[in-house]
C-alpha cells in the first residue's frame, strides 16, 4: 500500500482512493496490513474468529504480466510524445513536489512522472501536458491505461490529480486525458466528474478517520476484494456467509439478513418462510441453491436438479449432425486486442475425424491480417456446413464469442451479411443461458469450469483457465517458438486447452 506517514500524519495516494471506491474491505485490509500487521502475515479477528497468517494475495502470473505491459504502454506513449518533438522533463525517481513546481514554471511541453500533493493526498501522474489557451500557460493531466475502454475509477483518479495540480499551478485543468491500450487517447471535461469525485473523496476520508483495527468491514459489502480475495474467501466461508450462494444479489442478502437469516445454512433451513421484498419464487430458488451447495460440499460431483423441462426445446434445439461447439481464445494485451485461436468441434464423424470421435478444427491468428483470415475462415466454414445442414446450431458458453464475431465483422467490413444471417437465424446458442434457466447446480457459480464438474474430473493440463491461456500466449510471443502449433509446445498447450473447452 502506498500509504505515507509524514510529520505523524497519514498521506493517502490516488491508488488508495481508487481501491476504496471499488472495495472498502480491501482499503481497510491495506491499512491494517501496513499499520497493525507491520507488513508481515498476522492474525486477524473477524466476528469472534481468529484467522492466522493473513497476508495479501500473492501476485499471479497474469497480474504480473499486466503490470509489465502497463509499464511498456506508458513508455511507448512517452516515446511517441518525444518523437513529436515535444520537450520532456523526466521526474521519474524523484519524490519531491518542488521538482514538479520547478518543471511547471519552466514551460516544458511534457512533465513525466510528476509528484503531486495536497495533504492528505499525494500521487504520481503519468504525464502533465502543456496547454496555452488564450496565452495562459498551464498543464493538464494525462494517464496511460492498458484497458481498451474507460473504467469508473479512471476519472476518479484523474480528478484527484487535477485537483492537486490546480493547487500547484493556480488553475483547475479544464480537461484530463486517458491514453488507452487501444491506441486511442480520450479527453474529458474535469467539471463533469468533480461532484462525484468529491463525494467519494469525503466518504473515503470519513472511512479512514473511523478506522478501527479491531473491526474490519464485512467483505460481502464490497463489490470486489482487490488484493485480498483469499482472505475474503476464508472469512466468508468461516461465517457461512450468504454471499457464497450462487447468483444471490447484495440487495437480496441484505433483505434476508434483516429477516434474521444470516448464513447459508439458515437459508437452506428456512422452509416455507417468506421475506419482505423477495418474491416467493425467488426465495424458493435461493433456498434450494443454498441446499444444493451444502449437499455438494466435499463431493467431486456436485448435486444438481433439473428446474423445468418445459420450454427447454426452445432454448436447446434438437441435435443436428451439423452442430458445432465453438470457443475463442483472445489476447487482450495486443494493440486493439487479438482473437488468436478459433476452435470448434463438429457433431459428426466427417472430415478430419478419426472415425471414433468428432474432429477438432482450429483457425490461428498472430496479427490483424491473420485475425481477419481466421474470422472469415470460421464464418465461411459455418456457412458451408449450414448449406448441408440447414437446422445446425453453433453452441458456445457465455456471450464472448458472439460479441467477438459482431465486433470483427464491423472492424474488417467482411462477412457482415453472413454474420447478420447467423444471428437473425438463431444459429448461435448460448449454453450458459440454457444451463442457468434449466438447471440448479450445487456450485458457487455457473461458469463452464463450475458446471463441467458434473461430468468430468478437475482439469490437470498446464493451461487450465482463460487467464493461464493469456499468460501462455504471451510466453509464446517472447519465446521465439514457431507460429505452427505442431512445432510449438506453448501453442500446443493452448490448443489442447481450447479443444477441451469445445469438447
CSV table of C-alpha atoms in Angstrom, one decimal:
chain,number,residue,atom,x,y,z
A,1,UNK,CA,0.0,0.0,0.0
A,2,UNK,CA,1.5,3.4,-1.0
A,3,UNK,CA,0.3,4.9,2.3
A,4,UNK,CA,2.7,7.5,3.7
A,5,UNK,CA,3.3,8.9,7.2
A,6,UNK,CA,4.7,12.4,7.2
A,7,UNK,CA,5.0,14.5,10.3
A,8,UNK,CA,2.9,12.0,12.2
A,9,UNK,CA,0.0,12.4,9.7
A,10,UNK,CA,-1.3,10.0,7.2
A,11,UNK,CA,-0.9,10.7,3.5
A,12,UNK,CA,-3.0,8.7,1.0
A,13,UNK,CA,-2.2,8.0,-2.6
A,14,UNK,CA,-4.6,8.2,-5.6
A,15,UNK,CA,-4.4,4.4,-5.7
A,16,UNK,CA,-5.8,4.3,-2.1
A,17,UNK,CA,-8.8,6.3,-3.2
A,18,UNK,CA,-9.4,4.0,-6.1
A,19,UNK,CA,-9.1,0.9,-4.0
A,20,UNK,CA,-11.7,2.3,-1.6
A,21,UNK,CA,-14.1,3.2,-4.4
A,22,UNK,CA,-14.1,-0.5,-5.5
A,23,UNK,CA,-13.6,-2.2,-2.2
A,24,UNK,CA,-13.8,-0.7,1.3
A,25,UNK,CA,-12.8,-4.2,2.6
A,26,UNK,CA,-9.6,-4.1,0.6
A,27,UNK,CA,-9.0,-0.5,1.7
A,28,UNK,CA,-9.3,-1.4,5.3
A,29,UNK,CA,-7.1,-4.5,4.9
A,30,UNK,CA,-4.4,-2.4,3.2
A,31,UNK,CA,-4.2,-0.1,6.2
A,32,UNK,CA,-4.4,-2.9,8.7
A,33,UNK,CA,-1.6,-4.8,7.0
A,34,UNK,CA,0.7,-1.7,6.9
A,35,UNK,CA,-0.1,-0.4,10.4
A,36,UNK,CA,-1.1,-3.3,12.6
A,37,UNK,CA,0.5,-6.3,10.9
A,38,UNK,CA,3.6,-4.3,10.1
A,39,UNK,CA,3.7,-5.7,6.6
A,40,UNK,CA,4.0,-9.4,7.7
A,41,UNK,CA,1.5,-12.3,7.9
A,42,UNK,CA,-0.5,-11.8,11.0
A,43,UNK,CA,-3.6,-12.9,12.9
A,44,UNK,CA,-6.9,-11.1,12.0
A,45,UNK,CA,-10.0,-11.3,14.2
A,46,UNK,CA,-13.4,-11.2,12.5
A,47,UNK,CA,-16.8,-11.9,14.1
A,48,UNK,CA,-15.1,-13.6,17.1
A,49,UNK,CA,-13.0,-16.0,15.0
A,50,UNK,CA,-9.2,-15.7,14.5
A,51,UNK,CA,-7.6,-16.1,11.1
A,52,UNK,CA,-3.9,-16.8,11.2
A,53,UNK,CA,-1.3,-16.0,8.6
A,54,UNK,CA,-3.4,-13.3,6.9
A,55,UNK,CA,-1.4,-11.6,4.1
A,56,UNK,CA,-2.2,-10.1,0.6
A,57,UNK,CA,-2.8,-12.5,-2.3
A,58,UNK,CA,0.5,-13.4,-3.9
A,59,UNK,CA,0.8,-11.9,-7.4
A,60,UNK,CA,-0.2,-14.3,-10.0
A,61,UNK,CA,1.4,-14.6,-13.5
A,62,UNK,CA,-1.5,-12.8,-15.2
A,63,UNK,CA,-1.3,-9.8,-12.9
A,64,UNK,CA,2.5,-9.6,-13.2
A,65,UNK,CA,2.1,-9.7,-17.0
A,66,UNK,CA,-0.5,-6.9,-16.9
A,67,UNK,CA,1.8,-4.8,-14.8
A,68,UNK,CA,4.7,-5.3,-17.2
A,69,UNK,CA,2.5,-4.5,-20.2
A,70,UNK,CA,1.2,-1.4,-18.5
A,71,UNK,CA,4.7,-0.1,-18.0
A,72,UNK,CA,5.5,-0.8,-21.7
A,73,UNK,CA,2.4,1.1,-22.7
A,74,UNK,CA,3.4,4.1,-20.6
A,75,UNK,CA,6.9,4.1,-22.0
A,76,UNK,CA,5.7,3.8,-25.6
A,77,UNK,CA,3.4,6.9,-25.0
A,78,UNK,CA,6.4,8.8,-23.7
A,79,UNK,CA,8.4,7.9,-26.8
A,80,UNK,CA,5.6,9.0,-29.0
A,81,UNK,CA,5.5,12.4,-27.4
A,82,UNK,CA,9.2,12.7,-27.8
A,83,UNK,CA,9.0,11.7,-31.4
A,84,UNK,CA,6.6,14.6,-32.0
A,85,UNK,CA,9.3,16.9,-30.9
A,86,UNK,CA,7.9,17.8,-27.5
A,87,UNK,CA,10.4,18.7,-24.8
A,88,UNK,CA,10.1,16.5,-21.7
A,89,UNK,CA,11.1,16.9,-18.1
A,90,UNK,CA,11.6,13.4,-16.7
A,91,UNK,CA,10.9,13.4,-13.0
A,92,UNK,CA,10.7,9.6,-12.6
A,93,UNK,CA,12.5,8.5,-9.4
A,94,UNK,CA,12.1,11.9,-7.8
A,95,UNK,CA,9.9,12.2,-4.7
A,96,UNK,CA,9.9,15.9,-4.2
A,97,UNK,CA,6.9,18.0,-5.2
A,98,UNK,CA,9.3,21.0,-5.5
A,99,UNK,CA,10.7,19.4,-8.6
A,100,UNK,CA,7.2,19.4,-10.1
A,101,UNK,CA,6.7,23.1,-9.2
A,102,UNK,CA,10.0,23.9,-10.9
A,103,UNK,CA,9.0,22.0,-14.0
A,104,UNK,CA,5.6,23.8,-14.1
A,105,UNK,CA,7.4,27.1,-14.2
A,106,UNK,CA,9.9,26.0,-16.8
A,107,UNK,CA,7.3,25.8,-19.6
A,108,UNK,CA,8.5,22.4,-20.8
A,109,UNK,CA,6.0,20.7,-23.1
A,110,UNK,CA,5.6,17.4,-21.1
A,111,UNK,CA,6.3,16.6,-17.5
A,112,UNK,CA,6.8,12.9,-16.9
A,113,UNK,CA,6.1,11.2,-13.6
A,114,UNK,CA,5.5,14.4,-11.5
A,115,UNK,CA,4.7,14.1,-7.8
A,116,UNK,CA,1.5,16.0,-6.9
A,117,UNK,CA,0.4,16.6,-3.4
A,118,UNK,CA,-2.2,18.4,-1.4
A,119,UNK,CA,-2.5,16.9,2.1
A,120,UNK,CA,-3.7,14.4,2.9
A,121,UNK,CA,-3.3,13.1,-0.7
A,122,UNK,CA,-0.3,12.6,-2.9
A,123,UNK,CA,0.3,10.8,-6.2
A,124,UNK,CA,2.4,10.4,-9.3
A,125,UNK,CA,0.6,11.3,-12.5
A,126,UNK,CA,2.0,9.7,-15.7
A,127,UNK,CA,2.1,12.9,-17.6
A,128,UNK,CA,1.3,16.6,-17.4
A,129,UNK,CA,0.7,18.1,-20.9
A,130,UNK,CA,1.3,21.9,-21.6
A,131,UNK,CA,-1.7,23.9,-22.7
A,132,UNK,CA,-1.7,27.6,-23.8
A,133,UNK,CA,-5.3,28.6,-24.1
A,134,UNK,CA,-5.7,32.3,-24.5
A,135,UNK,CA,-2.0,32.7,-23.9
A,136,UNK,CA,-2.4,31.4,-20.3
A,137,UNK,CA,0.3,28.7,-19.8
A,138,UNK,CA,-0.9,25.7,-17.7
A,139,UNK,CA,-0.9,22.0,-17.7
A,140,UNK,CA,-3.5,19.1,-17.9
A,141,UNK,CA,-3.2,15.6,-16.6
A,142,UNK,CA,-2.8,12.6,-18.9
A,143,UNK,CA,-2.5,9.0,-17.7
A,144,UNK,CA,-1.9,5.8,-19.7
A,145,UNK,CA,-4.2,2.8,-19.1
A,146,UNK,CA,-3.8,-0.6,-20.6
A,147,UNK,CA,-7.5,-1.1,-20.8
A,148,UNK,CA,-9.4,-0.7,-24.1
A,149,UNK,CA,-12.3,1.2,-22.5
A,150,UNK,CA,-12.9,3.7,-19.7
A,151,UNK,CA,-13.4,2.2,-16.2
A,152,UNK,CA,-15.2,4.1,-13.5
A,153,UNK,CA,-12.1,4.5,-11.3
A,154,UNK,CA,-10.1,6.2,-14.1
A,155,UNK,CA,-11.9,9.6,-13.9
A,156,UNK,CA,-11.8,9.4,-10.1
A,157,UNK,CA,-8.0,9.1,-10.1
A,158,UNK,CA,-7.6,11.8,-12.8
A,159,UNK,CA,-9.9,14.2,-10.9
A,160,UNK,CA,-7.7,13.8,-7.8
A,161,UNK,CA,-4.6,14.5,-9.9
A,162,UNK,CA,-6.3,17.5,-11.5
A,163,UNK,CA,-7.3,18.9,-8.1
A,164,UNK,CA,-3.8,18.6,-6.7
A,165,UNK,CA,-2.4,20.1,-9.9
A,166,UNK,CA,-4.8,23.1,-9.6
A,167,UNK,CA,-3.4,23.9,-6.2
A,168,UNK,CA,0.2,23.9,-7.6
A,169,UNK,CA,-0.5,25.9,-10.8
A,170,UNK,CA,-3.4,28.1,-9.6
A,171,UNK,CA,-5.8,26.9,-12.2
A,172,UNK,CA,-8.1,23.8,-12.4
A,173,UNK,CA,-7.4,21.9,-15.6
A,174,UNK,CA,-10.3,22.1,-17.9
A,175,UNK,CA,-9.8,18.6,-19.2
A,176,UNK,CA,-8.0,15.4,-18.4
A,177,UNK,CA,-6.8,12.8,-20.8
A,178,UNK,CA,-6.6,9.0,-20.9
A,179,UNK,CA,-4.3,7.1,-23.3
A,180,UNK,CA,-6.0,3.7,-23.7
A,181,UNK,CA,-4.4,0.4,-24.6
A,182,UNK,CA,-6.4,0.5,-27.9
A,183,UNK,CA,-4.2,3.4,-29.0
A,184,UNK,CA,-7.0,5.9,-28.6
A,185,UNK,CA,-6.5,9.0,-26.3
A,186,UNK,CA,-9.8,10.2,-24.9
A,187,UNK,CA,-10.3,13.6,-23.3
A,188,UNK,CA,-13.0,14.6,-20.7
A,189,UNK,CA,-14.1,17.8,-19.1
A,190,UNK,CA,-12.9,17.8,-15.5
A,191,UNK,CA,-16.0,19.5,-14.1
A,192,UNK,CA,-18.2,16.7,-15.4
A,193,UNK,CA,-16.8,14.4,-12.7
A,194,UNK,CA,-15.9,16.7,-9.9
A,195,UNK,CA,-19.1,16.3,-7.9
A,196,UNK,CA,-18.9,12.5,-7.9
A,197,UNK,CA,-15.2,12.6,-7.2
A,198,UNK,CA,-15.6,14.9,-4.2
A,199,UNK,CA,-18.4,12.9,-2.7
A,200,UNK,CA,-16.3,9.7,-2.9
A,201,UNK,CA,-13.2,11.5,-1.5
A,202,UNK,CA,-15.2,12.7,1.5
A,203,UNK,CA,-16.6,9.2,2.1
A,204,UNK,CA,-13.0,7.9,1.9
A,205,UNK,CA,-11.7,10.4,4.5
A,206,UNK,CA,-14.6,9.6,6.9
A,207,UNK,CA,-13.8,5.9,6.5
A,208,UNK,CA,-10.1,6.4,7.3
A,209,UNK,CA,-10.9,8.7,10.2
A,210,UNK,CA,-13.2,6.0,11.7
A,211,UNK,CA,-10.6,3.2,11.2
A,212,UNK,CA,-10.7,0.6,14.0
A,213,UNK,CA,-8.0,-2.0,13.8
A,214,UNK,CA,-10.3,-4.4,15.7
A,215,UNK,CA,-13.3,-4.0,13.4
A,216,UNK,CA,-12.8,-5.0,9.8
A,217,UNK,CA,-15.8,-4.3,7.4
A,218,UNK,CA,-17.8,-7.2,6.1
A,219,UNK,CA,-16.2,-8.5,2.8
A,220,UNK,CA,-19.6,-9.2,1.4
A,221,UNK,CA,-20.4,-5.4,1.4
A,222,UNK,CA,-17.7,-4.8,-1.2
A,223,UNK,CA,-18.2,-5.5,-4.9
A,224,UNK,CA,-14.6,-6.8,-5.2
A,225,UNK,CA,-11.8,-7.7,-2.8
A,226,UNK,CA,-8.8,-6.3,-4.6
A,227,UNK,CA,-5.6,-8.0,-3.5
A,228,UNK,CA,-7.4,-9.7,-0.5
A,229,UNK,CA,-9.5,-12.2,-2.3
A,230,UNK,CA,-8.1,-15.2,-0.4
A,231,UNK,CA,-8.7,-13.5,3.0
A,232,UNK,CA,-12.2,-12.6,2.0
A,233,UNK,CA,-12.9,-16.1,0.9
A,234,UNK,CA,-11.7,-17.5,4.2
A,235,UNK,CA,-13.9,-15.1,6.2
A,236,UNK,CA,-17.0,-15.7,4.1
A,237,UNK,CA,-16.6,-19.4,4.4
A,238,UNK,CA,-15.8,-19.1,8.1
A,239,UNK,CA,-19.1,-17.2,8.8
A,240,UNK,CA,-21.1,-19.3,6.3
A,241,UNK,CA,-22.0,-16.0,4.6
A,242,UNK,CA,-25.0,-15.7,2.3
A,243,UNK,CA,-22.5,-14.2,-0.2
A,244,UNK,CA,-21.5,-17.7,-1.1
A,245,UNK,CA,-24.9,-18.6,-2.5
A,246,UNK,CA,-24.6,-18.6,-6.3
A,247,UNK,CA,-26.3,-15.7,-8.1
A,248,UNK,CA,-27.6,-14.0,-4.9
A,249,UNK,CA,-27.6,-10.2,-5.1
A,250,UNK,CA,-26.4,-7.9,-2.4
A,251,UNK,CA,-30.0,-6.5,-2.1
A,252,UNK,CA,-31.4,-10.0,-1.6
A,253,UNK,CA,-28.7,-10.7,1.0
A,254,UNK,CA,-29.5,-7.5,3.0
A,255,UNK,CA,-33.2,-8.3,3.0
A,256,UNK,CA,-32.5,-11.9,4.3
A,257,UNK,CA,-30.2,-10.5,7.0
A,258,UNK,CA,-32.9,-8.1,8.1
A,259,UNK,CA,-35.2,-11.0,8.4
A,260,UNK,CA,-32.7,-12.8,10.7
A,261,UNK,CA,-31.4,-15.2,8.0
A,262,UNK,CA,-27.6,-14.7,8.3
A,263,UNK,CA,-26.0,-17.8,6.9
A,264,UNK,CA,-26.3,-20.2,4.0
A,265,UNK,CA,-27.3,-23.0,6.4
A,266,UNK,CA,-30.1,-20.8,7.9
A,267,UNK,CA,-31.3,-20.0,4.4
A,268,UNK,CA,-31.4,-23.7,3.4
A,269,UNK,CA,-33.4,-24.5,6.6
A,270,UNK,CA,-35.9,-21.6,6.1
A,271,UNK,CA,-38.5,-23.9,4.6
A,272,UNK,CA,-41.7,-22.1,3.6
A,273,UNK,CA,-40.6,-18.8,5.1
A,274,UNK,CA,-41.2,-15.6,3.3
A,275,UNK,CA,-39.1,-12.4,3.4
A,276,UNK,CA,-40.3,-8.9,2.7
A,277,UNK,CA,-39.1,-7.6,-0.7
A,278,UNK,CA,-38.2,-11.1,-2.1
A,279,UNK,CA,-40.9,-12.8,-4.2
A,280,UNK,CA,-41.8,-16.3,-3.2
A,281,UNK,CA,-40.4,-17.9,-6.3
A,282,UNK,CA,-37.1,-16.1,-5.9
A,283,UNK,CA,-37.0,-17.1,-2.2
A,284,UNK,CA,-37.6,-20.7,-3.2
A,285,UNK,CA,-34.8,-20.6,-5.7
A,286,UNK,CA,-32.3,-19.1,-3.2
A,287,UNK,CA,-33.3,-21.6,-0.6
A,288,UNK,CA,-32.8,-24.5,-3.0
A,289,UNK,CA,-29.5,-23.2,-4.3
A,290,UNK,CA,-28.2,-23.0,-0.7
A,291,UNK,CA,-29.4,-26.5,0.0
A,292,UNK,CA,-27.7,-27.9,-3.1
A,293,UNK,CA,-24.4,-26.2,-2.3
A,294,UNK,CA,-24.5,-27.6,1.3
A,295,UNK,CA,-25.3,-31.1,-0.1
A,296,UNK,CA,-22.4,-30.8,-2.6
A,297,UNK,CA,-19.7,-29.8,0.0
A,298,UNK,CA,-16.7,-32.2,-0.2
A,299,UNK,CA,-18.1,-34.1,-3.2
A,300,UNK,CA,-16.3,-34.5,-6.5
A,301,UNK,CA,-19.6,-34.3,-8.4
A,302,UNK,CA,-22.0,-31.5,-7.2
A,303,UNK,CA,-25.6,-32.2,-6.6
A,304,UNK,CA,-28.0,-30.8,-9.3
A,305,UNK,CA,-31.6,-30.7,-10.2
A,306,UNK,CA,-33.4,-30.0,-13.5
A,307,UNK,CA,-35.5,-27.0,-12.8
A,308,UNK,CA,-38.0,-27.4,-15.6
A,309,UNK,CA,-38.0,-29.2,-18.9
A,310,UNK,CA,-40.9,-27.0,-20.1
A,311,UNK,CA,-39.7,-24.8,-22.9
A,312,UNK,CA,-36.3,-26.5,-23.0
A,313,UNK,CA,-36.9,-27.4,-26.6
A,314,UNK,CA,-37.0,-23.7,-27.4
A,315,UNK,CA,-33.7,-23.0,-25.6
A,316,UNK,CA,-32.0,-26.2,-26.7
A,317,UNK,CA,-32.8,-27.2,-30.3
A,318,UNK,CA,-32.8,-30.8,-31.4
A,319,UNK,CA,-29.4,-32.4,-32.0
A,320,UNK,CA,-28.3,-32.0,-35.6
A,321,UNK,CA,-25.4,-33.7,-37.4
A,322,UNK,CA,-24.1,-30.3,-38.5
A,323,UNK,CA,-24.0,-28.8,-35.0
A,324,UNK,CA,-20.8,-27.0,-33.9
A,325,UNK,CA,-19.3,-26.4,-30.4
A,326,UNK,CA,-17.3,-23.2,-30.5
A,327,UNK,CA,-14.7,-21.4,-28.3
A,328,UNK,CA,-12.3,-18.5,-28.9
A,329,UNK,CA,-9.0,-17.7,-27.1
A,330,UNK,CA,-8.2,-14.0,-27.0
A,331,UNK,CA,-5.1,-12.0,-26.2
A,332,UNK,CA,-6.4,-8.6,-24.8
A,333,UNK,CA,-2.8,-7.2,-24.4
A,334,UNK,CA,-2.3,-6.8,-28.1
A,335,UNK,CA,-2.9,-3.4,-29.6
A,336,UNK,CA,-6.7,-3.4,-30.1
A,337,UNK,CA,-6.9,-7.0,-28.8
A,338,UNK,CA,-6.4,-10.2,-30.8
A,339,UNK,CA,-8.7,-13.2,-31.1
A,340,UNK,CA,-5.9,-15.6,-31.9
A,341,UNK,CA,-7.5,-19.0,-31.8
A,342,UNK,CA,-10.9,-20.0,-33.1
A,343,UNK,CA,-11.7,-23.6,-32.1
A,344,UNK,CA,-14.6,-25.8,-33.0
A,345,UNK,CA,-15.8,-29.4,-32.7
A,346,UNK,CA,-18.3,-30.7,-35.1
A,347,UNK,CA,-21.1,-33.1,-34.2
A,348,UNK,CA,-20.3,-35.6,-36.9
A,349,UNK,CA,-17.7,-38.1,-37.9
A,350,UNK,CA,-17.0,-36.5,-41.2
A,351,UNK,CA,-13.9,-34.7,-42.4
A,352,UNK,CA,-10.9,-34.8,-40.1
A,353,UNK,CA,-12.4,-37.2,-37.6
A,354,UNK,CA,-10.7,-40.4,-36.5
A,355,UNK,CA,-13.9,-42.4,-37.0
A,356,UNK,CA,-14.4,-42.6,-33.3
A,357,UNK,CA,-15.0,-39.0,-32.1
A,358,UNK,CA,-15.8,-35.7,-33.9
A,359,UNK,CA,-12.8,-33.8,-35.3
A,360,UNK,CA,-11.4,-30.6,-33.7
A,361,UNK,CA,-11.0,-27.6,-36.1
A,362,UNK,CA,-8.8,-24.6,-35.4
A,363,UNK,CA,-8.0,-21.3,-37.1
A,364,UNK,CA,-5.0,-19.3,-35.8
A,365,UNK,CA,-4.1,-15.6,-35.9
A,366,UNK,CA,-1.0,-13.8,-34.7
A,367,UNK,CA,-1.6,-10.4,-36.2
A,368,UNK,CA,-4.5,-8.4,-37.6
A,369,UNK,CA,-4.3,-9.9,-41.1
A,370,UNK,CA,-4.3,-13.4,-39.5
A,371,UNK,CA,-7.3,-12.4,-37.3
A,372,UNK,CA,-9.3,-11.3,-40.3
A,373,UNK,CA,-8.4,-14.5,-42.1
A,374,UNK,CA,-9.3,-16.7,-39.1
A,375,UNK,CA,-12.6,-14.9,-38.7
A,376,UNK,CA,-13.6,-15.2,-42.3
A,377,UNK,CA,-12.4,-18.8,-42.4
A,378,UNK,CA,-14.6,-19.8,-39.5
A,379,UNK,CA,-17.7,-18.0,-40.7
A,380,UNK,CA,-17.3,-19.4,-44.2
A,381,UNK,CA,-16.9,-22.9,-42.7
A,382,UNK,CA,-20.1,-22.4,-40.7
A,383,UNK,CA,-21.9,-21.1,-43.7
A,384,UNK,CA,-20.8,-24.2,-45.8
A,385,UNK,CA,-21.9,-26.6,-43.0
A,386,UNK,CA,-25.3,-24.8,-42.8
A,387,UNK,CA,-25.8,-25.3,-46.6
A,388,UNK,CA,-25.5,-29.1,-45.9
A,389,UNK,CA,-27.4,-28.9,-42.5
A,390,UNK,CA,-29.9,-26.0,-42.6
A,391,UNK,CA,-31.0,-26.6,-39.0
A,392,UNK,CA,-27.5,-26.8,-37.5
A,393,UNK,CA,-26.5,-24.6,-34.5
A,394,UNK,CA,-23.3,-23.1,-33.2
A,395,UNK,CA,-23.1,-23.7,-29.4
A,396,UNK,CA,-20.9,-21.5,-27.2
A,397,UNK,CA,-20.8,-20.8,-23.4
A,398,UNK,CA,-21.4,-17.1,-22.4
A,399,UNK,CA,-21.5,-14.2,-24.8
A,400,UNK,CA,-17.8,-13.7,-25.5
A,401,UNK,CA,-17.9,-15.5,-28.9
A,402,UNK,CA,-20.9,-13.7,-30.4
A,403,UNK,CA,-19.5,-10.3,-29.2
A,404,UNK,CA,-16.2,-11.0,-30.9
A,405,UNK,CA,-18.0,-12.2,-34.1
A,406,UNK,CA,-20.1,-9.0,-34.3
A,407,UNK,CA,-17.1,-6.8,-33.5
A,408,UNK,CA,-14.8,-8.3,-36.1
A,409,UNK,CA,-17.4,-8.1,-38.8
A,410,UNK,CA,-17.7,-4.4,-38.2
A,411,UNK,CA,-13.9,-3.9,-37.8
A,412,UNK,CA,-12.9,-5.5,-41.0
A,413,UNK,CA,-16.1,-4.9,-43.0
A,414,UNK,CA,-16.3,-8.5,-44.2
A,415,UNK,CA,-18.8,-11.3,-43.7
A,416,UNK,CA,-21.3,-8.8,-42.4
A,417,UNK,CA,-24.3,-10.3,-44.3
A,418,UNK,CA,-23.3,-13.8,-43.2
A,419,UNK,CA,-22.9,-12.9,-39.6
A,420,UNK,CA,-26.3,-11.0,-39.7
A,421,UNK,CA,-27.9,-14.0,-41.2
A,422,UNK,CA,-26.5,-16.3,-38.5
A,423,UNK,CA,-27.6,-14.0,-35.7
A,424,UNK,CA,-31.1,-13.4,-37.1
A,425,UNK,CA,-31.5,-17.1,-37.7
A,426,UNK,CA,-30.8,-18.0,-34.1
A,427,UNK,CA,-27.8,-20.2,-35.2
A,428,UNK,CA,-25.7,-19.2,-32.2
A,429,UNK,CA,-26.9,-20.8,-29.0
A,430,UNK,CA,-25.5,-19.6,-25.6
A,431,UNK,CA,-25.3,-22.7,-23.4
A,432,UNK,CA,-24.8,-20.6,-20.3
A,433,UNK,CA,-28.4,-19.2,-20.7
A,434,UNK,CA,-29.7,-22.8,-21.2
A,435,UNK,CA,-27.9,-24.0,-18.0
A,436,UNK,CA,-29.0,-21.0,-16.0
A,437,UNK,CA,-32.6,-21.4,-16.9
A,438,UNK,CA,-33.0,-25.2,-16.7
A,439,UNK,CA,-30.5,-26.5,-14.1
A,440,UNK,CA,-29.7,-25.8,-10.5
A,441,UNK,CA,-26.2,-27.0,-9.5
A,442,UNK,CA,-24.6,-27.1,-6.1
A,443,UNK,CA,-21.6,-24.9,-7.1
A,444,UNK,CA,-20.8,-21.3,-6.1
A,445,UNK,CA,-21.0,-20.2,-9.7
A,446,UNK,CA,-22.2,-21.3,-13.1
A,447,UNK,CA,-19.1,-20.9,-15.2
A,448,UNK,CA,-18.1,-23.6,-17.6
A,449,UNK,CA,-15.4,-24.7,-15.1
A,450,UNK,CA,-18.0,-24.9,-12.4
A,451,UNK,CA,-20.7,-26.8,-14.3
A,452,UNK,CA,-18.3,-29.3,-16.0
A,453,UNK,CA,-17.7,-30.8,-12.6
A,454,UNK,CA,-21.0,-32.6,-13.2
A,455,UNK,CA,-19.5,-34.9,-15.8
A,456,UNK,CA,-15.7,-34.8,-15.6
A,457,UNK,CA,-12.7,-34.6,-13.3
A,458,UNK,CA,-10.8,-31.4,-12.5
A,459,UNK,CA,-8.6,-30.3,-15.3
A,460,UNK,CA,-4.9,-31.2,-15.0
A,461,UNK,CA,-3.3,-29.6,-18.0
A,462,UNK,CA,-0.6,-26.8,-17.7
A,463,UNK,CA,-3.2,-24.4,-19.2
A,464,UNK,CA,-6.4,-24.8,-17.3
A,465,UNK,CA,-8.0,-21.3,-17.2
A,466,UNK,CA,-8.6,-18.4,-19.6
A,467,UNK,CA,-6.1,-16.3,-17.6
A,468,UNK,CA,-3.5,-19.0,-17.9
A,469,UNK,CA,-4.0,-19.1,-21.7
A,470,UNK,CA,-3.3,-15.3,-21.9
A,471,UNK,CA,-0.1,-15.9,-20.0
A,472,UNK,CA,0.9,-18.9,-22.1
A,473,UNK,CA,0.3,-16.9,-25.3
A,474,UNK,CA,2.5,-14.1,-24.0
A,475,UNK,CA,5.2,-16.6,-23.2
A,476,UNK,CA,4.9,-17.8,-26.8
A,477,UNK,CA,5.4,-14.3,-28.1
A,478,UNK,CA,8.5,-13.9,-26.1
A,479,UNK,CA,9.8,-17.4,-26.8
A,480,UNK,CA,10.6,-17.2,-30.4
A,481,UNK,CA,8.9,-20.6,-31.0
A,482,UNK,CA,7.3,-21.2,-34.4
A,483,UNK,CA,3.8,-20.0,-35.2
A,484,UNK,CA,2.7,-23.5,-36.1
A,485,UNK,CA,1.2,-25.3,-33.1
A,486,UNK,CA,2.7,-28.6,-34.3
A,487,UNK,CA,6.2,-27.2,-33.8
A,488,UNK,CA,5.5,-25.0,-30.7
A,489,UNK,CA,5.0,-26.7,-27.2
A,490,UNK,CA,3.4,-23.5,-25.9
A,491,UNK,CA,0.8,-23.2,-28.7
A,492,UNK,CA,0.1,-26.9,-28.5
A,493,UNK,CA,-0.8,-26.5,-24.8
A,494,UNK,CA,-3.2,-23.6,-25.6
A,495,UNK,CA,-4.7,-25.6,-28.4
A,496,UNK,CA,-5.2,-28.6,-26.1
A,497,UNK,CA,-7.0,-26.3,-23.6
A,498,UNK,CA,-9.2,-24.8,-26.2
A,499,UNK,CA,-10.1,-28.3,-27.5
A,500,UNK,CA,-11.1,-29.3,-24.0
A,501,UNK,CA,-13.4,-26.4,-23.8
A,502,UNK,CA,-15.0,-27.2,-27.1
A,503,UNK,CA,-15.5,-30.9,-26.2
